[in-house]
PDB file of C-alpha atoms in Angstrom:
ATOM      1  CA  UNK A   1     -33.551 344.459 143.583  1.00 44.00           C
ATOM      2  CA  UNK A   2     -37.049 344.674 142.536  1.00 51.00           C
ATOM      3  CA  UNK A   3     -38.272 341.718 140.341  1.00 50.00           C
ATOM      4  CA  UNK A   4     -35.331 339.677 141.033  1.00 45.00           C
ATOM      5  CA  UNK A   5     -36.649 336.642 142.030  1.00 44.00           C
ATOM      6  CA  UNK A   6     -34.543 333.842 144.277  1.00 44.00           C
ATOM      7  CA  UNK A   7     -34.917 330.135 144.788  1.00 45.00           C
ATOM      8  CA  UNK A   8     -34.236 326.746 144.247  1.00 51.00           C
ATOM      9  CA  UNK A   9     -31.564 325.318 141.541  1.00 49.00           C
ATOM     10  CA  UNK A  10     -34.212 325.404 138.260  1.00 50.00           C
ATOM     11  CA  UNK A  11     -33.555 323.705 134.992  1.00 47.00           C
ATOM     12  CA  UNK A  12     -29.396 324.042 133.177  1.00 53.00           C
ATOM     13  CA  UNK A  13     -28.457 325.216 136.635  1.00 72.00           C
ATOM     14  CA  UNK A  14     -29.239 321.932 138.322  1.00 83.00           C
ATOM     15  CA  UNK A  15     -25.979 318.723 136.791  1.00 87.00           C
ATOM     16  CA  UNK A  16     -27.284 315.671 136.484  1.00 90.00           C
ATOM     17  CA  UNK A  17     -25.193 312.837 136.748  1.00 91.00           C
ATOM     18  CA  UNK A  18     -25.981 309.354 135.181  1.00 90.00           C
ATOM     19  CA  UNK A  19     -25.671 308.230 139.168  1.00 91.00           C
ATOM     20  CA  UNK A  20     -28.339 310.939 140.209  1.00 91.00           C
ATOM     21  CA  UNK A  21     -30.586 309.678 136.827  1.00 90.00           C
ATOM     22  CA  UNK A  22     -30.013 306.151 137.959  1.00 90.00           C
ATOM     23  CA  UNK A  23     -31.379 306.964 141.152  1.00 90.00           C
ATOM     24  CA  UNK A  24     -34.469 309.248 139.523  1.00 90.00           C
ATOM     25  CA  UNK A  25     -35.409 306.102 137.671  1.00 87.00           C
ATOM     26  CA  UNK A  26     -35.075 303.660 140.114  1.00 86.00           C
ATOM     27  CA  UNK A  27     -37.223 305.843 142.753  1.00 85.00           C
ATOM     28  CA  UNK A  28     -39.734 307.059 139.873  1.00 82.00           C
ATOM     29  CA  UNK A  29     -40.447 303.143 139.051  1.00 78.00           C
ATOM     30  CA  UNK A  30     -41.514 302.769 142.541  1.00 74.00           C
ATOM     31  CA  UNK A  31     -43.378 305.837 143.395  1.00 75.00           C
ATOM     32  CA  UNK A  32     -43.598 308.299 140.611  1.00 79.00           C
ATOM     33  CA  UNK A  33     -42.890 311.619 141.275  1.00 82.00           C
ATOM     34  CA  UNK A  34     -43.179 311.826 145.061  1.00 83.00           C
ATOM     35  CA  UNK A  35     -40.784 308.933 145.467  1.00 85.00           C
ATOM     36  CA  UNK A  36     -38.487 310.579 143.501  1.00 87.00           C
ATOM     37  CA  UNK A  37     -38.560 313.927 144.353  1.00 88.00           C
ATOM     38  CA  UNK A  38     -37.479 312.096 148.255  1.00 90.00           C
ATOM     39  CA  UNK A  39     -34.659 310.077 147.022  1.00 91.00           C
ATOM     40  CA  UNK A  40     -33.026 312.778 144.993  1.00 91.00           C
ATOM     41  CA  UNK A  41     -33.362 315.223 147.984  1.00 91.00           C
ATOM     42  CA  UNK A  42     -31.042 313.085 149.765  1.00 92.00           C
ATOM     43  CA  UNK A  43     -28.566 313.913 147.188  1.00 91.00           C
ATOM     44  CA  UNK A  44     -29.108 317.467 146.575  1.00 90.00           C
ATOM     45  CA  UNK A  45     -31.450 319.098 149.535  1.00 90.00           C
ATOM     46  CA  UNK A  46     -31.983 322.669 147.471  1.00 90.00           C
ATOM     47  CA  UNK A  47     -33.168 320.930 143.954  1.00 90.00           C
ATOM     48  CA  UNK A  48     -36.998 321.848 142.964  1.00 89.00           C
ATOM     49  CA  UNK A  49     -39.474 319.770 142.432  1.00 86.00           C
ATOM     50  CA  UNK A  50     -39.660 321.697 138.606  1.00 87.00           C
ATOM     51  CA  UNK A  51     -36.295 320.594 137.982  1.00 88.00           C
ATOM     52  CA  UNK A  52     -36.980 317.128 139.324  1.00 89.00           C
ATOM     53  CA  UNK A  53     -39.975 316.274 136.945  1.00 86.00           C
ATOM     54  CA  UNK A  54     -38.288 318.629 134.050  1.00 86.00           C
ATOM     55  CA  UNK A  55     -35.627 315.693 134.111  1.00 87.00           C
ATOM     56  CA  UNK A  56     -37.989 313.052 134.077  1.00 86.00           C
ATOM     57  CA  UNK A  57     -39.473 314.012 131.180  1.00 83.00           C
ATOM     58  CA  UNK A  58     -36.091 314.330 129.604  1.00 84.00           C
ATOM     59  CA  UNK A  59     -35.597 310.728 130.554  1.00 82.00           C
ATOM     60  CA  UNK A  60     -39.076 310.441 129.271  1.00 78.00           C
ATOM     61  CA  UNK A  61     -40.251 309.023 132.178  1.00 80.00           C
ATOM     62  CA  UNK A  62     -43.385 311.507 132.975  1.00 72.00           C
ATOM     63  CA  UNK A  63     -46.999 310.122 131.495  1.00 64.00           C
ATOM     64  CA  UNK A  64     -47.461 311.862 127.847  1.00 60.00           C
ATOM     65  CA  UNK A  65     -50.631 313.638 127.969  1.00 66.00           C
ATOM     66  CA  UNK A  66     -52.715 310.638 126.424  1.00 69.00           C
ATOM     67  CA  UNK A  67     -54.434 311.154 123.089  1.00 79.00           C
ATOM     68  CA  UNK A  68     -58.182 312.260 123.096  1.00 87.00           C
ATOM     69  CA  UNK A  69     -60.396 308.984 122.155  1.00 89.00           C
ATOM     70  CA  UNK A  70     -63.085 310.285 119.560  1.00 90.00           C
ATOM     71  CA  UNK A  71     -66.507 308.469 119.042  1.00 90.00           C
ATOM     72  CA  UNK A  72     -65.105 306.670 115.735  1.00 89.00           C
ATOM     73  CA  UNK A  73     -61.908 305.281 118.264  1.00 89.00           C
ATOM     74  CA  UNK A  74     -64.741 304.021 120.689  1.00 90.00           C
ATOM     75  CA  UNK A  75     -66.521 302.677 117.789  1.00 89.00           C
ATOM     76  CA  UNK A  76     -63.711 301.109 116.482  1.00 88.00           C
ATOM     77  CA  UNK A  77     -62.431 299.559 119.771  1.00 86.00           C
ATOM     78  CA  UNK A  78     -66.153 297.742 120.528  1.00 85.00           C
ATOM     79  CA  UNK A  79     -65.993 296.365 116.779  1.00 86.00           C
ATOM     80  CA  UNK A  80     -62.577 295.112 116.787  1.00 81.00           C
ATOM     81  CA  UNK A  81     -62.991 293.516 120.849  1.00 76.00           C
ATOM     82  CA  UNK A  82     -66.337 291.291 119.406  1.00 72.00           C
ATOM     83  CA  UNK A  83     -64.365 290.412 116.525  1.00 72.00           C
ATOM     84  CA  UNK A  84     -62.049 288.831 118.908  1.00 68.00           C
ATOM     85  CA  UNK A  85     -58.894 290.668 117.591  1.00 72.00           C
ATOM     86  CA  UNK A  86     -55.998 290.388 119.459  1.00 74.00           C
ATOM     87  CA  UNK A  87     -55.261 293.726 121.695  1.00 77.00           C
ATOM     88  CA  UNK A  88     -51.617 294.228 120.202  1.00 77.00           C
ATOM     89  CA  UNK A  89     -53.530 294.408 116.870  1.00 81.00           C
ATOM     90  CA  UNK A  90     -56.314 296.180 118.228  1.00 84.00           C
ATOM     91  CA  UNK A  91     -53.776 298.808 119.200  1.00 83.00           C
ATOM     92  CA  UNK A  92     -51.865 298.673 115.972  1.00 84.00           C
ATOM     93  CA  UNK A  93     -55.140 300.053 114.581  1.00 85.00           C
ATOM     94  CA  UNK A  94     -55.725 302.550 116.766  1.00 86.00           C
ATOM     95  CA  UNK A  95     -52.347 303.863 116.807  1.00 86.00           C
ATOM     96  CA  UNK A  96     -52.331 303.759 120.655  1.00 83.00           C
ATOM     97  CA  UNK A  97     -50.250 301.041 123.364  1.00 81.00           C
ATOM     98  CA  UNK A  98     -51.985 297.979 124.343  1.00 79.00           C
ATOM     99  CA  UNK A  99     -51.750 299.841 128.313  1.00 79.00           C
ATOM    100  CA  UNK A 100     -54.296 302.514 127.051  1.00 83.00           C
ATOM    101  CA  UNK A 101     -56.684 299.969 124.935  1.00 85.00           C
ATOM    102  CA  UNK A 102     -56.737 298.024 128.256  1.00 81.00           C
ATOM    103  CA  UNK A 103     -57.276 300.895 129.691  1.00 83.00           C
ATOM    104  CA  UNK A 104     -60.118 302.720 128.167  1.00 87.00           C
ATOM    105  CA  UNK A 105     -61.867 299.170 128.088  1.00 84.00           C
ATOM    106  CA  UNK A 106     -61.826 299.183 132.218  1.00 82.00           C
ATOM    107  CA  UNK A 107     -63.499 302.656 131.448  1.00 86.00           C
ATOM    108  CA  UNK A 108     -66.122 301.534 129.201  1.00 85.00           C
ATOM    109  CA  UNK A 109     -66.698 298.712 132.157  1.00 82.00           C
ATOM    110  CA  UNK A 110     -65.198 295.647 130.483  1.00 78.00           C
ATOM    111  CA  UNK A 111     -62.622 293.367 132.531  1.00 71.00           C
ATOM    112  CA  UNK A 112     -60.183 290.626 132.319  1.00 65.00           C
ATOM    113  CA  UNK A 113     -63.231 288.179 132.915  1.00 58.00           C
ATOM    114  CA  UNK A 114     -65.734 289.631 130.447  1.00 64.00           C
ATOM    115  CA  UNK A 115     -63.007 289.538 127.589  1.00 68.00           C
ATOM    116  CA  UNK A 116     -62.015 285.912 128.917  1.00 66.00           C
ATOM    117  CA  UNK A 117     -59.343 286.848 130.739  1.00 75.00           C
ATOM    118  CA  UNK A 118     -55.781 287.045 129.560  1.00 83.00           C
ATOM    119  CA  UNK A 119     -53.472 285.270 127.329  1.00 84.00           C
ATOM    120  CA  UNK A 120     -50.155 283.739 128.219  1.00 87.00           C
ATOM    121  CA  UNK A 121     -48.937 285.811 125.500  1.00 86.00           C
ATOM    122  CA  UNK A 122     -50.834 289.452 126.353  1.00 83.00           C
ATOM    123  CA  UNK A 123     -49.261 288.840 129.593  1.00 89.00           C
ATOM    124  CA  UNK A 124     -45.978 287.724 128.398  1.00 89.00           C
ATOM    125  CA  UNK A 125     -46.126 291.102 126.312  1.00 86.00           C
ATOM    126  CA  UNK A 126     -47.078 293.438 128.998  1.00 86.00           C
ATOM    127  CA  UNK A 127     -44.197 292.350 131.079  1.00 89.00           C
ATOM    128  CA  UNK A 128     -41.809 292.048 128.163  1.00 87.00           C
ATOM    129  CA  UNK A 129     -41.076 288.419 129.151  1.00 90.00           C
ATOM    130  CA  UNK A 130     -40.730 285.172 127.073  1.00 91.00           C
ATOM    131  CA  UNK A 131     -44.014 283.046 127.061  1.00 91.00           C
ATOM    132  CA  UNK A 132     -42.363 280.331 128.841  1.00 92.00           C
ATOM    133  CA  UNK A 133     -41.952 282.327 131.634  1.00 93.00           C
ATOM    134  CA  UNK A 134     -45.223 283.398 131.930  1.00 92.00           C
ATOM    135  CA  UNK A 135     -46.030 279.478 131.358  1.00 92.00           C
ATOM    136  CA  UNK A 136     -44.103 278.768 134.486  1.00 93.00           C
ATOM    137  CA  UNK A 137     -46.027 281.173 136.261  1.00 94.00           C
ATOM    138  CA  UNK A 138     -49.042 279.490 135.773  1.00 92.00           C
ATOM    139  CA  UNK A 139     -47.447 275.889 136.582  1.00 92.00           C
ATOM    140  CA  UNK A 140     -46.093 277.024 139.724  1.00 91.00           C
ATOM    141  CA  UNK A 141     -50.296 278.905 140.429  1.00 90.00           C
ATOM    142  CA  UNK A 142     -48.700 281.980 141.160  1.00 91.00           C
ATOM    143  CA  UNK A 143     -51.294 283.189 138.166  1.00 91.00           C
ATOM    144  CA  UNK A 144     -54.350 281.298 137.511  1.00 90.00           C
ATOM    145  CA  UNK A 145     -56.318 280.402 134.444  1.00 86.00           C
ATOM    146  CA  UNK A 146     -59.865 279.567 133.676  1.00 80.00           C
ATOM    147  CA  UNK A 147     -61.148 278.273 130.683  1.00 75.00           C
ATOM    148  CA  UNK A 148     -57.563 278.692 129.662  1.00 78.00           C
ATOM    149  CA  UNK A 149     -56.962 281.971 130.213  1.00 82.00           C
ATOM    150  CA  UNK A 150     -55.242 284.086 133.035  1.00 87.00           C
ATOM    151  CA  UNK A 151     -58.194 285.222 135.735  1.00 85.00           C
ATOM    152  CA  UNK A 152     -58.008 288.924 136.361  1.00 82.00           C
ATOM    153  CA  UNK A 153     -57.983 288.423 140.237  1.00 85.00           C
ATOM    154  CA  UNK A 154     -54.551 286.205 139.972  1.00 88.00           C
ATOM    155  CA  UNK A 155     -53.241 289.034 137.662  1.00 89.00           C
ATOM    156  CA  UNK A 156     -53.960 291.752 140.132  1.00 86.00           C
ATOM    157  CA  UNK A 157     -52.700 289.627 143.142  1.00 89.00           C
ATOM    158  CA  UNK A 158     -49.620 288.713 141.037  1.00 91.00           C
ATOM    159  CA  UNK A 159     -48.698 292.078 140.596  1.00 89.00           C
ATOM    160  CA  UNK A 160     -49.120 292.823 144.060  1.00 88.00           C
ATOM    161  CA  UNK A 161     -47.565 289.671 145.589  1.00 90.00           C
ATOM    162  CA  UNK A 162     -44.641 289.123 143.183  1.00 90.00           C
ATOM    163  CA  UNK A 163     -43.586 292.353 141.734  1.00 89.00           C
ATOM    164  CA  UNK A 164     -39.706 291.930 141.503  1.00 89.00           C
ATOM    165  CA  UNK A 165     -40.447 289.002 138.850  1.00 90.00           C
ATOM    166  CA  UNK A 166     -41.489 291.623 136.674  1.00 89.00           C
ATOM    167  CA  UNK A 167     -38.245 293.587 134.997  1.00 89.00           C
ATOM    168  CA  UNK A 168     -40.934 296.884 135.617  1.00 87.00           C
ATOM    169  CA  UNK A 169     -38.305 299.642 134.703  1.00 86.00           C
ATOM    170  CA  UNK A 170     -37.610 298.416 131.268  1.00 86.00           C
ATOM    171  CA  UNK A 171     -41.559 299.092 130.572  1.00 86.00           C
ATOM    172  CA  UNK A 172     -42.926 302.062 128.796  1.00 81.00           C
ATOM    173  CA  UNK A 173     -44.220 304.473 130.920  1.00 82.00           C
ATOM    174  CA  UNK A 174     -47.796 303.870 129.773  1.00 80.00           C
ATOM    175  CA  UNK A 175     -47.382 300.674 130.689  1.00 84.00           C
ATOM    176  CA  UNK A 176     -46.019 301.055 133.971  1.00 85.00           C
ATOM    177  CA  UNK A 177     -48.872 303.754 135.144  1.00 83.00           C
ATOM    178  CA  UNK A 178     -51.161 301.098 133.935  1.00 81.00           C
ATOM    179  CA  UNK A 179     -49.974 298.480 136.095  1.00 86.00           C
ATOM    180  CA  UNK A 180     -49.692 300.386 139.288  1.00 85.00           C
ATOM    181  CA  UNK A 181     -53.402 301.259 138.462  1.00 82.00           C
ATOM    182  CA  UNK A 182     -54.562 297.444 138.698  1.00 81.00           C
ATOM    183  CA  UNK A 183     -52.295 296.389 141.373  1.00 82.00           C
ATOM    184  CA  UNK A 184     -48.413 296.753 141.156  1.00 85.00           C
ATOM    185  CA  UNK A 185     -46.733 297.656 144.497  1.00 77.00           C
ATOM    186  CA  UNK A 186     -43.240 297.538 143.948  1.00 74.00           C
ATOM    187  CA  UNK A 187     -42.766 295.682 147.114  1.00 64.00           C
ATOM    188  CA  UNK A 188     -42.746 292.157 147.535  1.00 55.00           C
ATOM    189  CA  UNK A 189     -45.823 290.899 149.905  1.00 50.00           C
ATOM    190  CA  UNK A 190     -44.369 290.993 153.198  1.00 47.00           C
ATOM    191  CA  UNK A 191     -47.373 288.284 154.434  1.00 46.00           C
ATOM    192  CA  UNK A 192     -46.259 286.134 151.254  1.00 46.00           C
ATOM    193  CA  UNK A 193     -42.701 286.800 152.141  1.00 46.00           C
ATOM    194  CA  UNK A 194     -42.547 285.587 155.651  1.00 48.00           C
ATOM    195  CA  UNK A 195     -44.385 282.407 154.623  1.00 48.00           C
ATOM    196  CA  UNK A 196     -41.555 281.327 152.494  1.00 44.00           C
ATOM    197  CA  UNK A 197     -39.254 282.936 155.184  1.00 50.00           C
ATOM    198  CA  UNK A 198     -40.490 280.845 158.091  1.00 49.00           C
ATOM    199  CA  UNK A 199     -41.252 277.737 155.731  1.00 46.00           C
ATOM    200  CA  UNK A 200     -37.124 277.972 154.982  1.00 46.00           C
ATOM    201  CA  UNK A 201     -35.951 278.047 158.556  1.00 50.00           C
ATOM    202  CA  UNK A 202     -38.417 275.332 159.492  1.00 48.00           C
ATOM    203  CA  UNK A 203     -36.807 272.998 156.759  1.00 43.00           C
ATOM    204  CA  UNK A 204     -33.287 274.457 158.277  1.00 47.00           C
ATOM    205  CA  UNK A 205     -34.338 273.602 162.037  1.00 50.00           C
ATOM    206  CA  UNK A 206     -35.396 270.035 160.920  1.00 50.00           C
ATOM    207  CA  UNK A 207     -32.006 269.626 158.705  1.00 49.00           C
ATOM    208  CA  UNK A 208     -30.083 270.311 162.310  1.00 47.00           C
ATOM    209  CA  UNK A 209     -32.199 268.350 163.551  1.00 51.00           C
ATOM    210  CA  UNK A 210     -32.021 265.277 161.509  1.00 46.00           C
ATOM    211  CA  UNK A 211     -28.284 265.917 161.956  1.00 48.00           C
ATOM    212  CA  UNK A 212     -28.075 265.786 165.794  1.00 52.00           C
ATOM    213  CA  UNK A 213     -30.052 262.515 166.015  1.00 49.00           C
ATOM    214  CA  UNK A 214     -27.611 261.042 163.324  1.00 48.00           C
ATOM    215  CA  UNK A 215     -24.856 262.009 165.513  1.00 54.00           C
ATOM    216  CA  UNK A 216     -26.138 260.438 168.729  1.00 52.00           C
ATOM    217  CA  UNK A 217     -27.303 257.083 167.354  1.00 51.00           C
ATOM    218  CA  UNK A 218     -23.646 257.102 165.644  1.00 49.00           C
ATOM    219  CA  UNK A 219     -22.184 257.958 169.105  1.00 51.00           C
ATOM    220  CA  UNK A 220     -24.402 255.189 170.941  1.00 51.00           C
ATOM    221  CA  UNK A 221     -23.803 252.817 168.382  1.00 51.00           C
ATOM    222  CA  UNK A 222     -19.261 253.092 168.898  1.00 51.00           C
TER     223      UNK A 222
END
């Protein structure tokens, strides 16, 4: 018939199930919409990409269309940053998340290092993570500090390097985009990885081996 038009499952007609959102979180967290659109094509082949992303934003998990920044917010932003406000009360001001402050700074060309790099708590609020934990992070040098605070470069290499210490789906969205942006990879560093890997079954190989030679000199010894 003419101007009948046929496709895909769109919008009501598609059920989602809390399994299929589960899985449409899980896949958006690690790849946005592309990663998403593949996993939940494995559970229904004929579903659109609309009706994909139109339950994403449901599940609010699509990037709101960010808020113009007007010369006064600029203004603003540059006075409150030399008055060496925090940037969860910077943000309070502006009525925006600390993810787009930090990000309209790296647009205006400031970094981690010309602010003097992070706080134990910024970072301990960006991850939604006690301080402490954060604190151990730095003990252990998996992030690194100068003058104090956390270097942008160990940030970066943190996300990249560690990413399943950070509990990433329970972030805003905002937040999340933002991270990916500076380094997040939602896979652990396979180079880092097979360090610890081969450091483990070098400890196990000289365990068995510690064993054996206890064995013998008991054997020699009867």
């Amino acid at each position: 018939m003419k101007g009948q038009k046929f496709g895909n499952p769109r919008g009501k007609t598609c059920r989602w199930t809390p399994e299929l959102d589960e899985i449409l979180k899980s896949a958006w967290a690690q790849g946005g919409l592309r990663a998403a659109k593949k996993a939940i094509r494995q559970q229904q082949p004929t579903w659109s990409r609309y009706s994909i992303k139109k339950r994403a934003a449901v599940l609010e998990l699509c990037r709101p269309k960010a808020r113009p920044w007007s010369e006064t917010d600029v203004n603003h932003l540059l006075w409150s940053i030399d008055s060496n406000a925090s940037m969860a009360l910077i943000a309070e001001r502006l009525g925006r998340t600390v993810a787009a402050v930090r990000k309209k700074l790296r647009e205006l060309g400031y970094t981690a290092e010309s602010l003097g790099g992070y706080k134990v708590k910024d970072v301990a609020d960006m991850f939604s993570v006690p301080p402490a934990r954060v604190q151990y992070w730095v003990a252990e040098k998996l992030l690194l500090t100068k003058g104090g605070r956390i270097t942008e470069s160990s940030f970066s290499k943190f996300l990249s390097d560690h990413p399943t210490k950070i509990p990433f789906e329970t972030l805003r969205p905002d937040m999340q985009n933002w991270l990916r942006e500076i380094g997040y990879s939602g896979k652990e560093n396979k180079t880092h990885a097979g360090r610890v890997g081969s450091a483990r079954n070098a400890y196990a190989c000289r365990g068995v081996q510690y064993a054996s030679a206890a064995e013998s000199q008991s054997s020699n010894e009867g």
